Amino acid sequence: MNILPKKRWHVRTKDNIARVRRDEANAAEEEKEKQRKIQLAEQEARTDVLRNQARSKVESGENGICTIVKTTTEVTLIEKPKHVNFFTDVEDGKKSFGTNAEHKEERKQEKEKYEKSIGLLTYLGQSSIDNKEQIGRAHV
């Protein structure tokens, strides 16, 4: 006896499946509408704040560096952006351009190592045979 499909409350009947899909679609539509209203309210609030700021009185200071903004609730001090100069010490002559000491030392060591390996560089009292023996010991 298979009477379950004939019951009205059965989950797998076509009518119940269609009703569930319809209810889910309605719920999704309502949620989308709710989110749209929330975004609209936030946008209106932001626009209102910006309009109030634009309408507020703006007075500039004597030196032109800062601005005093007066609103109905508070007074804020806003500094105007200044030019950023990264080369003030160079322009004032405090820093001179020199050579890189570390780079010079590395180049000197590389040159000395190369000259020793080809036998060009020998120290006072050192023969070329002694030099080759030292190089051989250094490579081992």
mmCIF file with all atom_site columns, C-alpha atoms in Angstrom:
data_model
loop_
_atom_site.group_PDB
_atom_site.id
_atom_site.type_symbol
_atom_site.label_atom_id
_atom_site.label_alt_id
_atom_site.label_comp_id
_atom_site.label_asym_id
_atom_site.label_entity_id
_atom_site.label_seq_id
_atom_site.pdbx_PDB_ins_code
_atom_site.Cartn_x
_atom_site.Cartn_y
_atom_site.Cartn_z
_atom_site.occupancy
_atom_site.B_iso_or_equiv
_atom_site.pdbx_formal_charge
_atom_site.auth_seq_id
_atom_site.auth_comp_id
_atom_site.auth_asym_id
_atom_site.auth_atom_id
_atom_site.pdbx_PDB_model_num
ATOM 1   C CA . MET A 1 1   ? 0.000   0.000  0.000   1.00 0.00 ? 1   MET A CA 1
ATOM 2   C CA . ASN A 1 2   ? 1.441   3.210  -1.155  1.00 0.00 ? 2   ASN A CA 1
ATOM 3   C CA . ILE A 1 3   ? -0.896  5.910  0.130   1.00 0.00 ? 3   ILE A CA 1
ATOM 4   C CA . LEU A 1 4   ? 1.758   8.462  1.142   1.00 0.00 ? 4   LEU A CA 1
ATOM 5   C CA . PRO A 1 5   ? 1.797   10.355 -2.199  1.00 0.00 ? 5   PRO A CA 1
ATOM 6   C CA . LYS A 1 6   ? -1.935  10.904 -1.851  1.00 0.00 ? 6   LYS A CA 1
ATOM 7   C CA . LYS A 1 7   ? -1.562  12.742 1.447   1.00 0.00 ? 7   LYS A CA 1
ATOM 8   C CA . ARG A 1 8   ? -1.792  16.496 1.186   1.00 0.00 ? 8   ARG A CA 1
ATOM 9   C CA . TRP A 1 9   ? 1.004   17.174 3.711   1.00 0.00 ? 9   TRP A CA 1
ATOM 10  C CA . HIS A 1 10  ? 3.565   14.982 1.903   1.00 0.00 ? 10  HIS A CA 1
ATOM 11  C CA . VAL A 1 11  ? 6.794   16.867 1.186   1.00 0.00 ? 11  VAL A CA 1
ATOM 12  C CA . ARG A 1 12  ? 7.465   15.512 -2.292  1.00 0.00 ? 12  ARG A CA 1
ATOM 13  C CA . THR A 1 13  ? 4.168   16.341 -3.956  1.00 0.00 ? 13  THR A CA 1
ATOM 14  C CA . LYS A 1 14  ? 4.331   18.736 -6.881  1.00 0.00 ? 14  LYS A CA 1
ATOM 15  C CA . ASP A 1 15  ? 2.055   21.254 -5.194  1.00 0.00 ? 15  ASP A CA 1
ATOM 16  C CA . ASN A 1 16  ? 4.159   21.372 -2.023  1.00 0.00 ? 16  ASN A CA 1
ATOM 17  C CA . ILE A 1 17  ? 7.433   21.669 -3.967  1.00 0.00 ? 17  ILE A CA 1
ATOM 18  C CA . ALA A 1 18  ? 5.986   24.551 -6.014  1.00 0.00 ? 18  ALA A CA 1
ATOM 19  C CA . ARG A 1 19  ? 4.693   26.247 -2.836  1.00 0.00 ? 19  ARG A CA 1
ATOM 20  C CA . VAL A 1 20  ? 8.144   25.998 -1.175  1.00 0.00 ? 20  VAL A CA 1
ATOM 21  C CA . ARG A 1 21  ? 9.883   27.438 -4.236  1.00 0.00 ? 21  ARG A CA 1
ATOM 22  C CA . ARG A 1 22  ? 7.373   30.257 -4.420  1.00 0.00 ? 22  ARG A CA 1
ATOM 23  C CA . ASP A 1 23  ? 7.799   31.050 -0.714  1.00 0.00 ? 23  ASP A CA 1
ATOM 24  C CA . GLU A 1 24  ? 11.607  31.018 -1.027  1.00 0.00 ? 24  GLU A CA 1
ATOM 25  C CA . ALA A 1 25  ? 11.440  33.356 -4.026  1.00 0.00 ? 25  ALA A CA 1
ATOM 26  C CA . ASN A 1 26  ? 9.147   35.726 -2.110  1.00 0.00 ? 26  ASN A CA 1
ATOM 27  C CA . ALA A 1 27  ? 11.486  35.672 0.906   1.00 0.00 ? 27  ALA A CA 1
ATOM 28  C CA . ALA A 1 28  ? 14.508  36.407 -1.319  1.00 0.00 ? 28  ALA A CA 1
ATOM 29  C CA . GLU A 1 29  ? 12.641  39.281 -2.973  1.00 0.00 ? 29  GLU A CA 1
ATOM 30  C CA . GLU A 1 30  ? 11.682  40.738 0.426   1.00 0.00 ? 30  GLU A CA 1
ATOM 31  C CA . GLU A 1 31  ? 15.281  40.455 1.655   1.00 0.00 ? 31  GLU A CA 1
ATOM 32  C CA . LYS A 1 32  ? 16.543  42.189 -1.485  1.00 0.00 ? 32  LYS A CA 1
ATOM 33  C CA . GLU A 1 33  ? 14.027  45.003 -1.009  1.00 0.00 ? 33  GLU A CA 1
ATOM 34  C CA . LYS A 1 34  ? 15.028  45.337 2.643   1.00 0.00 ? 34  LYS A CA 1
ATOM 35  C CA . GLN A 1 35  ? 18.728  45.615 1.702   1.00 0.00 ? 35  GLN A CA 1
ATOM 36  C CA . ARG A 1 36  ? 17.905  48.195 -0.950  1.00 0.00 ? 36  ARG A CA 1
ATOM 37  C CA . LYS A 1 37  ? 16.037  50.328 1.599   1.00 0.00 ? 37  LYS A CA 1
ATOM 38  C CA . ILE A 1 38  ? 18.943  50.059 4.064   1.00 0.00 ? 38  ILE A CA 1
ATOM 39  C CA . GLN A 1 39  ? 21.440  51.169 1.405   1.00 0.00 ? 39  GLN A CA 1
ATOM 40  C CA . LEU A 1 40  ? 19.188  54.030 0.372   1.00 0.00 ? 40  LEU A CA 1
ATOM 41  C CA . ALA A 1 41  ? 18.875  55.200 3.988   1.00 0.00 ? 41  ALA A CA 1
ATOM 42  C CA . GLU A 1 42  ? 22.670  55.053 4.457   1.00 0.00 ? 42  GLU A CA 1
ATOM 43  C CA . GLN A 1 43  ? 23.215  56.975 1.227   1.00 0.00 ? 43  GLN A CA 1
ATOM 44  C CA . GLU A 1 44  ? 20.732  59.649 2.270   1.00 0.00 ? 44  GLU A CA 1
ATOM 45  C CA . ALA A 1 45  ? 22.415  59.944 5.672   1.00 0.00 ? 45  ALA A CA 1
ATOM 46  C CA . ARG A 1 46  ? 25.847  60.364 4.062   1.00 0.00 ? 46  ARG A CA 1
ATOM 47  C CA . THR A 1 47  ? 24.492  62.959 1.631   1.00 0.00 ? 47  THR A CA 1
ATOM 48  C CA . ASP A 1 48  ? 22.848  64.834 4.470   1.00 0.00 ? 48  ASP A CA 1
ATOM 49  C CA . VAL A 1 49  ? 26.124  64.933 6.435   1.00 0.00 ? 49  VAL A CA 1
ATOM 50  C CA . LEU A 1 50  ? 28.009  66.196 3.394   1.00 0.00 ? 50  LEU A CA 1
ATOM 51  C CA . ARG A 1 51  ? 25.382  68.862 2.737   1.00 0.00 ? 51  ARG A CA 1
ATOM 52  C CA . ASN A 1 52  ? 25.593  70.037 6.359   1.00 0.00 ? 52  ASN A CA 1
ATOM 53  C CA . GLN A 1 53  ? 29.366  70.258 6.095   1.00 0.00 ? 53  GLN A CA 1
ATOM 54  C CA . ALA A 1 54  ? 29.101  72.248 2.880   1.00 0.00 ? 54  ALA A CA 1
ATOM 55  C CA . ARG A 1 55  ? 26.596  74.649 4.403   1.00 0.00 ? 55  ARG A CA 1
ATOM 56  C CA . SER A 1 56  ? 28.613  75.207 7.560   1.00 0.00 ? 56  SER A CA 1
ATOM 57  C CA . LYS A 1 57  ? 30.630  78.363 7.846   1.00 0.00 ? 57  LYS A CA 1
ATOM 58  C CA . VAL A 1 58  ? 34.250  78.058 6.783   1.00 0.00 ? 58  VAL A CA 1
ATOM 59  C CA . GLU A 1 59  ? 36.724  80.645 7.965   1.00 0.00 ? 59  GLU A CA 1
ATOM 60  C CA . SER A 1 60  ? 40.373  80.520 7.085   1.00 0.00 ? 60  SER A CA 1
ATOM 61  C CA . GLY A 1 61  ? 43.122  81.337 9.527   1.00 0.00 ? 61  GLY A CA 1
ATOM 62  C CA . GLU A 1 62  ? 45.502  84.302 9.238   1.00 0.00 ? 62  GLU A CA 1
ATOM 63  C CA . ASN A 1 63  ? 48.418  82.294 7.891   1.00 0.00 ? 63  ASN A CA 1
ATOM 64  C CA . GLY A 1 64  ? 46.296  80.230 5.485   1.00 0.00 ? 64  GLY A CA 1
ATOM 65  C CA . ILE A 1 65  ? 47.636  76.966 6.861   1.00 0.00 ? 65  ILE A CA 1
ATOM 66  C CA . CYS A 1 66  ? 44.585  75.843 8.781   1.00 0.00 ? 66  CYS A CA 1
ATOM 67  C CA . THR A 1 67  ? 40.841  76.165 8.430   1.00 0.00 ? 67  THR A CA 1
ATOM 68  C CA . ILE A 1 68  ? 38.304  76.473 11.212  1.00 0.00 ? 68  ILE A CA 1
ATOM 69  C CA . VAL A 1 69  ? 35.051  74.710 10.489  1.00 0.00 ? 69  VAL A CA 1
ATOM 70  C CA . LYS A 1 70  ? 32.108  75.721 12.662  1.00 0.00 ? 70  LYS A CA 1
ATOM 71  C CA . THR A 1 71  ? 29.118  73.460 12.805  1.00 0.00 ? 71  THR A CA 1
ATOM 72  C CA . THR A 1 72  ? 26.156  73.572 15.125  1.00 0.00 ? 72  THR A CA 1
ATOM 73  C CA . THR A 1 73  ? 27.600  70.900 17.424  1.00 0.00 ? 73  THR A CA 1
ATOM 74  C CA . GLU A 1 74  ? 31.377  71.260 17.383  1.00 0.00 ? 74  GLU A CA 1
ATOM 75  C CA . VAL A 1 75  ? 34.332  73.286 16.185  1.00 0.00 ? 75  VAL A CA 1
ATOM 76  C CA . THR A 1 76  ? 37.128  71.434 14.381  1.00 0.00 ? 76  THR A CA 1
ATOM 77  C CA . LEU A 1 77  ? 40.500  72.572 13.152  1.00 0.00 ? 77  LEU A CA 1
ATOM 78  C CA . ILE A 1 78  ? 41.504  71.182 9.768   1.00 0.00 ? 78  ILE A CA 1
ATOM 79  C CA . GLU A 1 79  ? 45.053  71.664 8.484   1.00 0.00 ? 79  GLU A CA 1
ATOM 80  C CA . LYS A 1 80  ? 45.545  72.310 4.819   1.00 0.00 ? 80  LYS A CA 1
ATOM 81  C CA . PRO A 1 81  ? 47.928  69.921 3.076   1.00 0.00 ? 81  PRO A CA 1
ATOM 82  C CA . LYS A 1 82  ? 51.477  71.207 2.726   1.00 0.00 ? 82  LYS A CA 1
ATOM 83  C CA . HIS A 1 83  ? 54.049  70.489 0.066   1.00 0.00 ? 83  HIS A CA 1
ATOM 84  C CA . VAL A 1 84  ? 56.245  67.570 1.135   1.00 0.00 ? 84  VAL A CA 1
ATOM 85  C CA . ASN A 1 85  ? 59.889  68.023 0.208   1.00 0.00 ? 85  ASN A CA 1
ATOM 86  C CA . PHE A 1 86  ? 61.996  64.892 0.624   1.00 0.00 ? 86  PHE A CA 1
ATOM 87  C CA . PHE A 1 87  ? 65.199  66.626 -0.424  1.00 0.00 ? 87  PHE A CA 1
ATOM 88  C CA . THR A 1 88  ? 65.432  69.485 2.080   1.00 0.00 ? 88  THR A CA 1
ATOM 89  C CA . ASP A 1 89  ? 68.722  68.223 3.507   1.00 0.00 ? 89  ASP A CA 1
ATOM 90  C CA . VAL A 1 90  ? 70.251  68.033 0.024   1.00 0.00 ? 90  VAL A CA 1
ATOM 91  C CA . GLU A 1 91  ? 68.974  71.477 -0.931  1.00 0.00 ? 91  GLU A CA 1
ATOM 92  C CA . ASP A 1 92  ? 70.302  72.973 2.302   1.00 0.00 ? 92  ASP A CA 1
ATOM 93  C CA . GLY A 1 93  ? 73.694  71.370 1.680   1.00 0.00 ? 93  GLY A CA 1
ATOM 94  C CA . LYS A 1 94  ? 73.600  69.208 4.794   1.00 0.00 ? 94  LYS A CA 1
ATOM 95  C CA . LYS A 1 95  ? 74.048  65.977 2.893   1.00 0.00 ? 95  LYS A CA 1
ATOM 96  C CA . SER A 1 96  ? 76.679  65.506 0.245   1.00 0.00 ? 96  SER A CA 1
ATOM 97  C CA . PHE A 1 97  ? 76.695  62.810 -2.336  1.00 0.00 ? 97  PHE A CA 1
ATOM 98  C CA . GLY A 1 98  ? 79.626  60.518 -1.714  1.00 0.00 ? 98  GLY A CA 1
ATOM 99  C CA . THR A 1 99  ? 80.546  57.052 -2.784  1.00 0.00 ? 99  THR A CA 1
ATOM 100 C CA . ASN A 1 100 ? 79.287  53.860 -1.275  1.00 0.00 ? 100 ASN A CA 1
ATOM 101 C CA . ALA A 1 101 ? 82.079  52.673 1.044   1.00 0.00 ? 101 ALA A CA 1
ATOM 102 C CA . GLU A 1 102 ? 80.762  49.112 1.283   1.00 0.00 ? 102 GLU A CA 1
ATOM 103 C CA . HIS A 1 103 ? 80.614  48.786 -2.479  1.00 0.00 ? 103 HIS A CA 1
ATOM 104 C CA . LYS A 1 104 ? 84.162  50.114 -2.818  1.00 0.00 ? 104 LYS A CA 1
ATOM 105 C CA . GLU A 1 105 ? 85.427  47.602 -0.236  1.00 0.00 ? 105 GLU A CA 1
ATOM 106 C CA . GLU A 1 106 ? 83.688  44.711 -1.984  1.00 0.00 ? 106 GLU A CA 1
ATOM 107 C CA . ARG A 1 107 ? 85.121  45.714 -5.368  1.00 0.00 ? 107 ARG A CA 1
ATOM 108 C CA . LYS A 1 108 ? 88.597  46.005 -3.816  1.00 0.00 ? 108 LYS A CA 1
ATOM 109 C CA . GLN A 1 109 ? 88.344  42.524 -2.289  1.00 0.00 ? 109 GLN A CA 1
ATOM 110 C CA . GLU A 1 110 ? 87.103  41.021 -5.570  1.00 0.00 ? 110 GLU A CA 1
ATOM 111 C CA . LYS A 1 111 ? 89.940  42.669 -7.507  1.00 0.00 ? 111 LYS A CA 1
ATOM 112 C CA . GLU A 1 112 ? 92.520  41.505 -4.971  1.00 0.00 ? 112 GLU A CA 1
ATOM 113 C CA . LYS A 1 113 ? 91.177  37.934 -5.070  1.00 0.00 ? 113 LYS A CA 1
ATOM 114 C CA . TYR A 1 114 ? 91.266  37.928 -8.887  1.00 0.00 ? 114 TYR A CA 1
ATOM 115 C CA . GLU A 1 115 ? 94.802  39.333 -9.023  1.00 0.00 ? 115 GLU A CA 1
ATOM 116 C CA . LYS A 1 116 ? 95.997  36.750 -6.505  1.00 0.00 ? 116 LYS A CA 1
ATOM 117 C CA . SER A 1 117 ? 94.427  33.949 -8.518  1.00 0.00 ? 117 SER A CA 1
ATOM 118 C CA . ILE A 1 118 ? 96.194  34.957 -11.745 1.00 0.00 ? 118 ILE A CA 1
ATOM 119 C CA . GLY A 1 119 ? 99.505  35.628 -9.950  1.00 0.00 ? 119 GLY A CA 1
ATOM 120 C CA . LEU A 1 120 ? 99.570  39.350 -10.558 1.00 0.00 ? 120 LEU A CA 1
ATOM 121 C CA . LEU A 1 121 ? 99.367  40.353 -6.910  1.00 0.00 ? 121 LEU A CA 1
ATOM 122 C CA . THR A 1 122 ? 102.189 39.262 -4.592  1.00 0.00 ? 122 THR A CA 1
ATOM 123 C CA . TYR A 1 123 ? 103.180 40.829 -1.327  1.00 0.00 ? 123 TYR A CA 1
ATOM 124 C CA . LEU A 1 124 ? 106.689 41.887 -0.365  1.00 0.00 ? 124 LEU A CA 1
ATOM 125 C CA . GLY A 1 125 ? 108.872 38.861 0.369   1.00 0.00 ? 125 GLY A CA 1
ATOM 126 C CA . GLN A 1 126 ? 106.389 36.448 -1.152  1.00 0.00 ? 126 GLN A CA 1
ATOM 127 C CA . SER A 1 127 ? 107.183 34.410 -4.217  1.00 0.00 ? 127 SER A CA 1
ATOM 128 C CA . SER A 1 128 ? 104.721 33.292 -6.831  1.00 0.00 ? 128 SER A CA 1
ATOM 129 C CA . ILE A 1 129 ? 105.120 29.670 -5.655  1.00 0.00 ? 129 ILE A CA 1
ATOM 130 C CA . ASP A 1 130 ? 104.075 30.620 -2.111  1.00 0.00 ? 130 ASP A CA 1
ATOM 131 C CA . ASN A 1 131 ? 101.141 32.532 -3.547  1.00 0.00 ? 131 ASN A CA 1
ATOM 132 C CA . LYS A 1 132 ? 99.916  29.526 -5.543  1.00 0.00 ? 132 LYS A CA 1
ATOM 133 C CA . GLU A 1 133 ? 100.187 27.329 -2.444  1.00 0.00 ? 133 GLU A CA 1
ATOM 134 C CA . GLN A 1 134 ? 98.049  29.774 -0.455  1.00 0.00 ? 134 GLN A CA 1
ATOM 135 C CA . ILE A 1 135 ? 95.453  29.866 -3.216  1.00 0.00 ? 135 ILE A CA 1
ATOM 136 C CA . GLY A 1 136 ? 95.400  26.082 -3.332  1.00 0.00 ? 136 GLY A CA 1
ATOM 137 C CA . ARG A 1 137 ? 94.852  25.912 0.434   1.00 0.00 ? 137 ARG A CA 1
ATOM 138 C CA . ALA A 1 138 ? 92.100  28.549 0.230   1.00 0.00 ? 138 ALA A CA 1
ATOM 139 C CA . HIS A 1 139 ? 90.150  26.570 -2.386  1.00 0.00 ? 139 HIS A CA 1
ATOM 140 C CA . VAL A 1 140 ? 90.315  23.327 -0.354  1.00 0.00 ? 140 VAL A CA 1
#
